Tab-separated table of N, CA, C and O in Angstrom:
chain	number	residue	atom	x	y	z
A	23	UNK	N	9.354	-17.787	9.492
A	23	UNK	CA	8.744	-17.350	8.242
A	23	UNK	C	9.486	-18.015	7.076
A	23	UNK	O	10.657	-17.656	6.950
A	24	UNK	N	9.026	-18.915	6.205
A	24	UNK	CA	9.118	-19.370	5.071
A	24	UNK	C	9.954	-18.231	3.946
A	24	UNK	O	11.108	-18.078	3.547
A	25	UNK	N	8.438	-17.484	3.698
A	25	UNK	CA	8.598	-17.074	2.688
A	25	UNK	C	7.697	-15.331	3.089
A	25	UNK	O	6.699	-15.391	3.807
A	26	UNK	N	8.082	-14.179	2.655
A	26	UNK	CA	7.026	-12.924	2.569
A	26	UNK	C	5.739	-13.726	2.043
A	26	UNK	O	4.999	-14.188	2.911
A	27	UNK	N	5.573	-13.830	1.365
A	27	UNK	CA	4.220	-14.559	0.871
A	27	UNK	C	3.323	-15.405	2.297
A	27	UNK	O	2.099	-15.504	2.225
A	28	UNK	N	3.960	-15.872	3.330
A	28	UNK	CA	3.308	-16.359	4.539
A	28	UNK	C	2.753	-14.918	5.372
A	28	UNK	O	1.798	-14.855	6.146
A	29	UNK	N	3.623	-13.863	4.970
A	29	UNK	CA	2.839	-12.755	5.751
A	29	UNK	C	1.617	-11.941	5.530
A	29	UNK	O	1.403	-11.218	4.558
A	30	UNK	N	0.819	-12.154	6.580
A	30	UNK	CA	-0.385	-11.477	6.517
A	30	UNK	C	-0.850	-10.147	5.532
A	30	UNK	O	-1.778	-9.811	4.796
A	31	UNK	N	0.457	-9.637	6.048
A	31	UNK	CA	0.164	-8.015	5.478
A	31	UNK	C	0.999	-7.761	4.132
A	31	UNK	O	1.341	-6.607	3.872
A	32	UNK	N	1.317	-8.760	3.316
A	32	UNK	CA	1.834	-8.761	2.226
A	32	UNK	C	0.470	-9.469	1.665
A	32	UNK	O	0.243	-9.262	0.473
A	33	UNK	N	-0.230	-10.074	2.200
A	33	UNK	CA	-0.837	-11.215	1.213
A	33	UNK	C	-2.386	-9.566	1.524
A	33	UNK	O	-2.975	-9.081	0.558
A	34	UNK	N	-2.592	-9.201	2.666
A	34	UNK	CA	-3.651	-8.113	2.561
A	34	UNK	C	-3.046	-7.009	1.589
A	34	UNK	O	-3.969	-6.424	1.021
A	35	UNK	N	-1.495	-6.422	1.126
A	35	UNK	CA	-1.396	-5.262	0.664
A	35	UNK	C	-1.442	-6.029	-0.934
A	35	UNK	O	-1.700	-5.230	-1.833
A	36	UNK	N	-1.241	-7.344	-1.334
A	36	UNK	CA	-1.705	-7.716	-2.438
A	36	UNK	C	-3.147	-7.303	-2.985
A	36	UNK	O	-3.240	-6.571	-3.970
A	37	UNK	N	-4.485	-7.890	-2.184
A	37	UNK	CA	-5.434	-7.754	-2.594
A	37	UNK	C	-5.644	-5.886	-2.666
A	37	UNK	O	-6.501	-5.369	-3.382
A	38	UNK	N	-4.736	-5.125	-1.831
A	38	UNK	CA	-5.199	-3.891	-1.349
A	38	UNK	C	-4.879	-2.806	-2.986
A	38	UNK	O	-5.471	-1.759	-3.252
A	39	UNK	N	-3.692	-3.545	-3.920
A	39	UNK	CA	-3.170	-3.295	-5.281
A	39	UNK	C	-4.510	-3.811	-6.067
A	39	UNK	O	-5.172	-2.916	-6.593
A	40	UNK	N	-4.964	-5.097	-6.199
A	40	UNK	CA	-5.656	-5.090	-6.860
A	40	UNK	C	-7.595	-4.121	-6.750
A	40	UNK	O	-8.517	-4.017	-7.559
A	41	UNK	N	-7.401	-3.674	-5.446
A	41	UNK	CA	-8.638	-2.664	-4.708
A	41	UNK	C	-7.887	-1.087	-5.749
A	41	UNK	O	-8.481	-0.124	-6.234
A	42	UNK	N	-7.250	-1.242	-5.749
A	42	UNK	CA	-6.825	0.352	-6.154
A	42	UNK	C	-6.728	0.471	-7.736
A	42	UNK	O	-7.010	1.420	-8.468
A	43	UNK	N	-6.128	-1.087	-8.097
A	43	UNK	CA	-6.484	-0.950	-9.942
A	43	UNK	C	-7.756	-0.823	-10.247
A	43	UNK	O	-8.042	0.031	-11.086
A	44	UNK	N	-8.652	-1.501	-9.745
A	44	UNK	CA	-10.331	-1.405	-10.050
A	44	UNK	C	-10.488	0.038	-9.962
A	44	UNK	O	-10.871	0.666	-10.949
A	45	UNK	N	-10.140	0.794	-8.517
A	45	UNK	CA	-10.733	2.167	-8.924
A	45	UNK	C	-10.345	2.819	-9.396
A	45	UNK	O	-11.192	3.694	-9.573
A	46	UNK	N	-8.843	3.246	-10.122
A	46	UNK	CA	-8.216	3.854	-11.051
A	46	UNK	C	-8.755	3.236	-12.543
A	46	UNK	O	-8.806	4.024	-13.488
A	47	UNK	N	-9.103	2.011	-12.718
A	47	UNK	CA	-10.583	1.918	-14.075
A	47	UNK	C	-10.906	2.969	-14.476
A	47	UNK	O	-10.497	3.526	-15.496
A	48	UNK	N	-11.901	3.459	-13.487
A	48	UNK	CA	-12.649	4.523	-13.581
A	48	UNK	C	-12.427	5.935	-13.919
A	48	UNK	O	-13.036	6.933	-14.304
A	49	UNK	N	-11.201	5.508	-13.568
A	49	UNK	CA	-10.537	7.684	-13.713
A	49	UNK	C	-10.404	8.095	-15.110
A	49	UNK	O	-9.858	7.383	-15.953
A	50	UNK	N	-11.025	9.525	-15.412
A	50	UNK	CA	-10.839	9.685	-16.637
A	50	UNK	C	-9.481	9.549	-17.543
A	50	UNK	O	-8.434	9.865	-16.978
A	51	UNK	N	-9.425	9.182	-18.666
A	51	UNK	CA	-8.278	9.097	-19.407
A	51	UNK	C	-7.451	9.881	-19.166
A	51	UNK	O	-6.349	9.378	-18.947
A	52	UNK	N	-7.540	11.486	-19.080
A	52	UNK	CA	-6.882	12.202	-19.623
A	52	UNK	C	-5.639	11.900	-17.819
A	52	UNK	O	-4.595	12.525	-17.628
A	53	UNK	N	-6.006	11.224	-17.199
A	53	UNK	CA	-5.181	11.030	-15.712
A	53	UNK	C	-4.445	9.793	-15.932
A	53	UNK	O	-3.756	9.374	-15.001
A	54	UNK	N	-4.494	9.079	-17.142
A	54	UNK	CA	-3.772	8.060	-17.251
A	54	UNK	C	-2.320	8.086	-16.776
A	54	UNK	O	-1.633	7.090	-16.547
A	55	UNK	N	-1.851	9.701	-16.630
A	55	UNK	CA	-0.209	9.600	-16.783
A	55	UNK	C	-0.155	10.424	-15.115
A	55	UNK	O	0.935	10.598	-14.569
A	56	UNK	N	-1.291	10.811	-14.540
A	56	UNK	CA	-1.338	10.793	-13.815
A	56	UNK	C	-1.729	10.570	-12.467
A	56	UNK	O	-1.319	9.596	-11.836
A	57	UNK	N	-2.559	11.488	-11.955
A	57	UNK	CA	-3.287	9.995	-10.303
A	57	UNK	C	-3.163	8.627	-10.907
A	57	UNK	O	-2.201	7.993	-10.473
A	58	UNK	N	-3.704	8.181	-11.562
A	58	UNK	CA	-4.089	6.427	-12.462
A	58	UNK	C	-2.416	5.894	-12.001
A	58	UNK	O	-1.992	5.251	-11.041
A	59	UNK	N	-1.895	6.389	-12.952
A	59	UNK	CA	0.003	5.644	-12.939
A	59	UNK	C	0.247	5.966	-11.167
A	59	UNK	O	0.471	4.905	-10.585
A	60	UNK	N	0.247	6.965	-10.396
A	60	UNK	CA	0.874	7.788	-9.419
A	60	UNK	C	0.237	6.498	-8.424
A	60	UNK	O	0.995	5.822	-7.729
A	61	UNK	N	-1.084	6.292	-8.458
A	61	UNK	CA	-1.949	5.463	-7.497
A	61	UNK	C	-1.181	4.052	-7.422
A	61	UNK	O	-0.486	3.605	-6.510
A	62	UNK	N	-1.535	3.468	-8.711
A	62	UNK	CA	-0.732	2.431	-9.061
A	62	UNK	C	0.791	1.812	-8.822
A	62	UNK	O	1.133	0.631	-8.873
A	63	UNK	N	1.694	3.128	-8.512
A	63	UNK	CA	2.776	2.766	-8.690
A	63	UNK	C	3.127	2.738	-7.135
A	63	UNK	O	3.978	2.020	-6.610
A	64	UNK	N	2.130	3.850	-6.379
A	64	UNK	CA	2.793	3.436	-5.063
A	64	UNK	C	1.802	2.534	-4.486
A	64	UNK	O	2.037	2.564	-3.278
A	65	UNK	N	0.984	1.878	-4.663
A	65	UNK	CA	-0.108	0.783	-3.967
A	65	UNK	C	1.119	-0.660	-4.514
A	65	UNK	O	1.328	-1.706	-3.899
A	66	UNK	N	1.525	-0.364	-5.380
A	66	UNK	CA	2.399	-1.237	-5.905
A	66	UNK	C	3.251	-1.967	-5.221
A	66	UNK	O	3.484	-3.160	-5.027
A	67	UNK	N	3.866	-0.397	-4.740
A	67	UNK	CA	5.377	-0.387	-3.856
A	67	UNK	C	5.095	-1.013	-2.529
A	67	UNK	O	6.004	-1.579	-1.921
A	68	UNK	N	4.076	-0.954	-2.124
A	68	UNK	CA	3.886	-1.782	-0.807
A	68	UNK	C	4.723	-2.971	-0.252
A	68	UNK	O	5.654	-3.224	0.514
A	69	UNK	N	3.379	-3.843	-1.532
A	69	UNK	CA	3.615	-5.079	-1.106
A	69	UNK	C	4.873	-5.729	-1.769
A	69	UNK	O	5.024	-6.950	-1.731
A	70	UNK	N	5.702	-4.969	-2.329
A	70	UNK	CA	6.985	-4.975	-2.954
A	70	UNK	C	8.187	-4.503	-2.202
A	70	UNK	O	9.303	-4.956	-2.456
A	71	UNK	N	7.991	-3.658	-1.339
A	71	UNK	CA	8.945	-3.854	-0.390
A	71	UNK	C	8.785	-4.544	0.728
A	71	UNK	O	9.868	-4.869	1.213
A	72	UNK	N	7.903	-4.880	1.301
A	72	UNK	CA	7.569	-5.768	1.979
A	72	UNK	C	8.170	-6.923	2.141
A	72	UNK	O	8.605	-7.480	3.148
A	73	UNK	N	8.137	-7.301	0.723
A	73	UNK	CA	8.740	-8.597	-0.393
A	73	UNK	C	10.371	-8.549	-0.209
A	73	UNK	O	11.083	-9.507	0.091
A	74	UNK	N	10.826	-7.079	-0.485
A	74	UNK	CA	12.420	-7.365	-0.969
A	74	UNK	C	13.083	-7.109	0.796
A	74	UNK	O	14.111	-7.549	1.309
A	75	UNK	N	12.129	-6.334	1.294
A	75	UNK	CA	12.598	-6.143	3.241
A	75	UNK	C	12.609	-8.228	3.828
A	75	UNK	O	13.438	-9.010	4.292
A	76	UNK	N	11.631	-8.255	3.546
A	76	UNK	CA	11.680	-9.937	3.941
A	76	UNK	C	12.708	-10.826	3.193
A	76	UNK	O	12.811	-11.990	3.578
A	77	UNK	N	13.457	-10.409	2.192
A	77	UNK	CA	14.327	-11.251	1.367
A	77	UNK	C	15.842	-10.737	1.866
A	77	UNK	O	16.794	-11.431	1.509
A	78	UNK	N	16.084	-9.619	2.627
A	78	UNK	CA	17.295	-9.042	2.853
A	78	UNK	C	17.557	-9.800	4.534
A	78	UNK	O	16.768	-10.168	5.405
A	79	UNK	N	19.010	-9.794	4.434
A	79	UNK	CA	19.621	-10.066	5.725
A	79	UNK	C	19.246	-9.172	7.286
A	79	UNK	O	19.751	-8.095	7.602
A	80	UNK	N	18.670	-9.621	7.752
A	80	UNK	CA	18.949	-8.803	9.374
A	80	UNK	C	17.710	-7.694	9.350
A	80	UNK	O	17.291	-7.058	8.383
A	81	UNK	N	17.342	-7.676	10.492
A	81	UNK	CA	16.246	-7.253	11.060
A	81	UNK	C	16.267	-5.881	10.626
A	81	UNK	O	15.204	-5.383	10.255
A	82	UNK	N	17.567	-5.043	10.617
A	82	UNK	CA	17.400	-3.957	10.494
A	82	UNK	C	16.880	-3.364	8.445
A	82	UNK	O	16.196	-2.483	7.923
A	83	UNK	N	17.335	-3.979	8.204
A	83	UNK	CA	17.157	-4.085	6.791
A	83	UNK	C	16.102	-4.205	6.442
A	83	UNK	O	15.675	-3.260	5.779
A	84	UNK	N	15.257	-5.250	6.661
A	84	UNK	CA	13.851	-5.494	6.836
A	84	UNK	C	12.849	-4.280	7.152
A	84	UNK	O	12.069	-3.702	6.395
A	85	UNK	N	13.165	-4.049	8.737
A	85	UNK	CA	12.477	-2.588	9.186
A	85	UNK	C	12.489	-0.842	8.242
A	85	UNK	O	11.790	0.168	8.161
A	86	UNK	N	13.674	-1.353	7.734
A	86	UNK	CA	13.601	-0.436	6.984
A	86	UNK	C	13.124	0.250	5.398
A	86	UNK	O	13.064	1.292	4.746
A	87	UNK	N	12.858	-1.181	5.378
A	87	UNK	CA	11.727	-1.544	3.894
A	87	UNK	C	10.409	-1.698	4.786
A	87	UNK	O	9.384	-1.153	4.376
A	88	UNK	N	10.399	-1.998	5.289
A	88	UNK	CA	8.972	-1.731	5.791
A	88	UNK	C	8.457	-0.373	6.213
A	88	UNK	O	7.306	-0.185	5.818
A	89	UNK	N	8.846	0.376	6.728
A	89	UNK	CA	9.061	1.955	6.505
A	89	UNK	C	8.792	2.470	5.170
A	89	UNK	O	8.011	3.402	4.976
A	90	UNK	N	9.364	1.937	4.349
A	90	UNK	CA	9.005	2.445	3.012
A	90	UNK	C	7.739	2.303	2.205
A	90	UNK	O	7.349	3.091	1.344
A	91	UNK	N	7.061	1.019	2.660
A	91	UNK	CA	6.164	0.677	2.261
A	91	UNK	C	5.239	1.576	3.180
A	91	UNK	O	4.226	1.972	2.604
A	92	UNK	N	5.404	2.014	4.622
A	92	UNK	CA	4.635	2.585	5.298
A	92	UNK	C	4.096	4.144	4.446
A	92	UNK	O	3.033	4.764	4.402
A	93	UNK	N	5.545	4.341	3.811
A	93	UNK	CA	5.464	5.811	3.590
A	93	UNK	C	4.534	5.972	1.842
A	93	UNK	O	3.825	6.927	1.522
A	94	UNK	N	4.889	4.536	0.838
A	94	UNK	CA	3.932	4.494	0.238
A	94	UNK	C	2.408	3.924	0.384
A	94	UNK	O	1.626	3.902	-0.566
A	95	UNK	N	2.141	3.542	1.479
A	95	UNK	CA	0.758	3.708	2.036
A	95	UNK	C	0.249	5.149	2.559
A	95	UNK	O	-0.898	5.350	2.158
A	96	UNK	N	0.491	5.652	2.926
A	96	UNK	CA	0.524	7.450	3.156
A	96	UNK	C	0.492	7.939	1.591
A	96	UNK	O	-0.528	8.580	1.341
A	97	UNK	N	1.057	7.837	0.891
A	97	UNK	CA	1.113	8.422	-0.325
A	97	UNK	C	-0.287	7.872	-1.414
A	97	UNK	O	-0.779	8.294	-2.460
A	98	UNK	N	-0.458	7.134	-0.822
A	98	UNK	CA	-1.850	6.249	-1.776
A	98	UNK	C	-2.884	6.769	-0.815
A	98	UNK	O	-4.014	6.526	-1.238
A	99	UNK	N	-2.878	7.222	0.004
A	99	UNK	CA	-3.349	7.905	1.602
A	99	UNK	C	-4.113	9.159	0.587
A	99	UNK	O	-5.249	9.206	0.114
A	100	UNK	N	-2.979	10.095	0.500
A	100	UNK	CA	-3.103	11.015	0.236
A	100	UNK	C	-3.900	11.317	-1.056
A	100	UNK	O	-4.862	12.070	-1.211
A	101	UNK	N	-2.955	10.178	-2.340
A	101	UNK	CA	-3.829	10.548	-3.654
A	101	UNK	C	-5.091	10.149	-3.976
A	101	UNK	O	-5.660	10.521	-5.003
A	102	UNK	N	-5.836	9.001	-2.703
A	102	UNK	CA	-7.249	8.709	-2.795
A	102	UNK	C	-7.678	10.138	-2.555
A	102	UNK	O	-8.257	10.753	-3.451
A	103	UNK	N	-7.401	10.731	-1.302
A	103	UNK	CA	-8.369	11.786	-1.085
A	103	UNK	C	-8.467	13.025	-2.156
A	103	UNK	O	-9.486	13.693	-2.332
A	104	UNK	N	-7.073	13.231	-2.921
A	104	UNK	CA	-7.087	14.169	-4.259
A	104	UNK	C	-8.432	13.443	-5.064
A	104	UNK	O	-9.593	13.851	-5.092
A	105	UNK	N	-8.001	12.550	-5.532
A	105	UNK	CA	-8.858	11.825	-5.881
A	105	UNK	C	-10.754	11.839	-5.918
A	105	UNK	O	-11.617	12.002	-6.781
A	106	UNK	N	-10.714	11.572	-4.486
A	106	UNK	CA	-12.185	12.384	-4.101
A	106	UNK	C	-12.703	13.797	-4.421
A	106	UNK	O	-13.799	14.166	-4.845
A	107	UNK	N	-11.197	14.718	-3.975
A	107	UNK	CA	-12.067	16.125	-3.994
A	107	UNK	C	-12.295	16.403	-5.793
A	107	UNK	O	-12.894	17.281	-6.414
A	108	UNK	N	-11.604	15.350	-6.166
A	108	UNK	CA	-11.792	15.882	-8.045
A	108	UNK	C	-12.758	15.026	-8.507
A	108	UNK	O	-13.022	15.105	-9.707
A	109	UNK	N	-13.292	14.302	-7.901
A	109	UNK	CA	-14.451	13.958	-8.278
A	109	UNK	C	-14.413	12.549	-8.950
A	109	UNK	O	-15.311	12.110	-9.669
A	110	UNK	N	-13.292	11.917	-8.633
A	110	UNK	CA	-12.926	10.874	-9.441
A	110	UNK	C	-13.826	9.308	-8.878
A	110	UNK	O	-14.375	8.377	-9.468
A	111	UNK	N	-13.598	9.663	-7.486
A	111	UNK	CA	-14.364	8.405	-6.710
A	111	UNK	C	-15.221	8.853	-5.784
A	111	UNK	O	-15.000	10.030	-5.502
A	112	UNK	N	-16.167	8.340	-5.167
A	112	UNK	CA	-16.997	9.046	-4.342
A	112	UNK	C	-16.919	8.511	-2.924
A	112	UNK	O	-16.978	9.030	-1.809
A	113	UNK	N	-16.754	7.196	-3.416
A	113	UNK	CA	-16.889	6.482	-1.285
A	113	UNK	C	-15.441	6.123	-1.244
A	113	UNK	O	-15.058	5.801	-2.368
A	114	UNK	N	-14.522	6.067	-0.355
A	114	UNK	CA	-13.858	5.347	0.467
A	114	UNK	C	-13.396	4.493	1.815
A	114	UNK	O	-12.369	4.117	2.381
A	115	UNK	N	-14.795	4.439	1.945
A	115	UNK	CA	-14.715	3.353	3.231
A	115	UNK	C	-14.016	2.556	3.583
A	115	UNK	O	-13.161	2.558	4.469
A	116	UNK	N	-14.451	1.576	2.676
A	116	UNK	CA	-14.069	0.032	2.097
A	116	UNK	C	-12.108	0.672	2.300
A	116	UNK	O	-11.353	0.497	3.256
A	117	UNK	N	-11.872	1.353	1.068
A	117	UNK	CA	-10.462	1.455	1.038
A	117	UNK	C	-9.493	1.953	2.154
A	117	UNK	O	-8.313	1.674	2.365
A	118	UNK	N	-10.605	3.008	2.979
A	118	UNK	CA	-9.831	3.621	4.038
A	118	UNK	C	-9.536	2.496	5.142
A	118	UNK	O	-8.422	2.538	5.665
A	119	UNK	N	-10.395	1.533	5.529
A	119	UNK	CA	-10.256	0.439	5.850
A	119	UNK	C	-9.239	-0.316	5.920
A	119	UNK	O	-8.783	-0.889	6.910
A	120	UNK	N	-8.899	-0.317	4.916
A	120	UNK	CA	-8.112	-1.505	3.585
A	120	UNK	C	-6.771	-0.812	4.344
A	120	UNK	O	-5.872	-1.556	4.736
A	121	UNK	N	-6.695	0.448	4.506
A	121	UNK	CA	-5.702	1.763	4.450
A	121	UNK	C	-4.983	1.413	5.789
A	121	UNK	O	-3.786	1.150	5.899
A	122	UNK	N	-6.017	1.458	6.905
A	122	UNK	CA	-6.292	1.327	8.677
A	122	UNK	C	-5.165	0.254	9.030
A	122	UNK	O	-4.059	0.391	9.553
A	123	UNK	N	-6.103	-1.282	8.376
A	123	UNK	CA	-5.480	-2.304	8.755
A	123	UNK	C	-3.801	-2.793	8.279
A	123	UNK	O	-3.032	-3.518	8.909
A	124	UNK	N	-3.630	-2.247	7.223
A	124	UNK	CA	-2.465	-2.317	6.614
A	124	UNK	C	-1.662	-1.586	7.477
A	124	UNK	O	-0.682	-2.174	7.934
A	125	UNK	N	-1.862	-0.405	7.811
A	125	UNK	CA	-0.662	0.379	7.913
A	125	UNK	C	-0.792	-0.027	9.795
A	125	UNK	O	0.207	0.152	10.490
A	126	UNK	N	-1.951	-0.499	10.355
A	126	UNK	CA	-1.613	-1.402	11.461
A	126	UNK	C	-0.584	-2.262	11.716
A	126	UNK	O	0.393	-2.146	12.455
A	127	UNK	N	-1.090	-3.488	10.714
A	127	UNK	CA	-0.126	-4.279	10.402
A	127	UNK	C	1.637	-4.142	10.611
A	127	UNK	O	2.441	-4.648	11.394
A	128	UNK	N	1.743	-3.051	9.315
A	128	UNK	CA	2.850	-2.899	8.940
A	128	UNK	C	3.611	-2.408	10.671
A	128	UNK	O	4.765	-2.719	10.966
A	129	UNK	N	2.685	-1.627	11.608
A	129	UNK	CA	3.656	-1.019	12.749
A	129	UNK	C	3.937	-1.788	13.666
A	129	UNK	O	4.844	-1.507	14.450
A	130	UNK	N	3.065	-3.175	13.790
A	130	UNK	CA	3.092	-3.819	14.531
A	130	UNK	C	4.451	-5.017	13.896
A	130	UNK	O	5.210	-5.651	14.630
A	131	UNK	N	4.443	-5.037	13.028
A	131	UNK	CA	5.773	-6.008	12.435
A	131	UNK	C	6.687	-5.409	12.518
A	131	UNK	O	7.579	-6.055	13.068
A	132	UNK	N	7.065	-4.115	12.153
A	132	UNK	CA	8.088	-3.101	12.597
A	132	UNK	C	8.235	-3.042	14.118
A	132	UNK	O	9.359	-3.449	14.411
A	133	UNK	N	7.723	-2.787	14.903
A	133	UNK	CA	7.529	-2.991	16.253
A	133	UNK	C	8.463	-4.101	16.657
A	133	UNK	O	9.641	-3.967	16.989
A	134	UNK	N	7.616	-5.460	16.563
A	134	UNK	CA	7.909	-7.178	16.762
A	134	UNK	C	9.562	-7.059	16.255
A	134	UNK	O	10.540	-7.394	16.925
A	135	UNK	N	9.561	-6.364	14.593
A	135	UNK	CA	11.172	-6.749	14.277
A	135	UNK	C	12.436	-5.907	15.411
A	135	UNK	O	13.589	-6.288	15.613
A	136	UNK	N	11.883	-4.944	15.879
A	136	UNK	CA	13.092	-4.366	16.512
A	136	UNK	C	13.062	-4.414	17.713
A	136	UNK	O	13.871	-3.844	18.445
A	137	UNK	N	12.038	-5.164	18.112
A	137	UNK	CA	12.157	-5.709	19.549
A	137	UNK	C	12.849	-6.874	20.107
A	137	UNK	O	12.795	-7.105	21.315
C-alpha cells in the first residue's frame, strides 16, 4: 500500500461523507448544532481514521484506528435512524447500503491486519 488513499474503503467512506452532507442539507435549521454537526462529524471521522491508522507504525496501531472508525460508522448508524423517526429523511436504502459495505470492508481489513 502506497498511500490510505489506494484503499478501497477510505476512497468508499469518502464518497459515503459526501452521501451524508447532501442529506443533512435538508435538516431543518434549528438541528444545525445538532443531528446536522453530530452526522457530519462522525461520517467524518471515518475516513479520517482510516487515514491516520494507515499513517501510524505497526499493524496493531492501524487495527486500532480502524475500530474507531468502525465505532463511528455505528454512530452515523444510529443518528440516520433518529433521523428517520423525526422525520428528517424518509428512505435509507441507498445509505444503509453505503453503511453494509463499509463496515464490511472495514472487518475484513481488520481481520487481514491481524492475521
Amino acid at each position: 500500500m502506497k498511500s490510505h488513499k489506494d484503499l478501497k474503503v477510505w476512497q468508499e467512506s469518502m464518497d459515503f461523507v459526501v452521501k451524508i452532507y447532501d442529506i443533512t442539507e435538508h435538516f431543518p435549521s434549528k438541528e444545525a448544532f445538532g443531528l446536522t454537526a453530530q452526522l457530519r462529524r462522525a461520517s467524518v471521522s471515518i475516513p479520517s481514521n482510516i487515514a491516520e491508522g494507515a499513517g501510524r507504525k505497526g499493524a496493531k496501531e492501524f487495527s486500532r484506528f480502524l475500530f474507531i472508525a468502525l465505532g463511528s460508522l455505528s454512530e452515523v448508524e444510529t443518528q440516520l435512524e433518529i433521523s428517520q423517526r423525526l422525520g428528517y429523511v424518509a428512505h435509507l436504502d441507498d445509505i444503509n447500503n453505503s453503511i453494509y459495505f463499509i463496515r464490511n470492508m472495514l472487518s475484513k481489513l481488520i481481520k487481514s491486519i491481524n492475521n
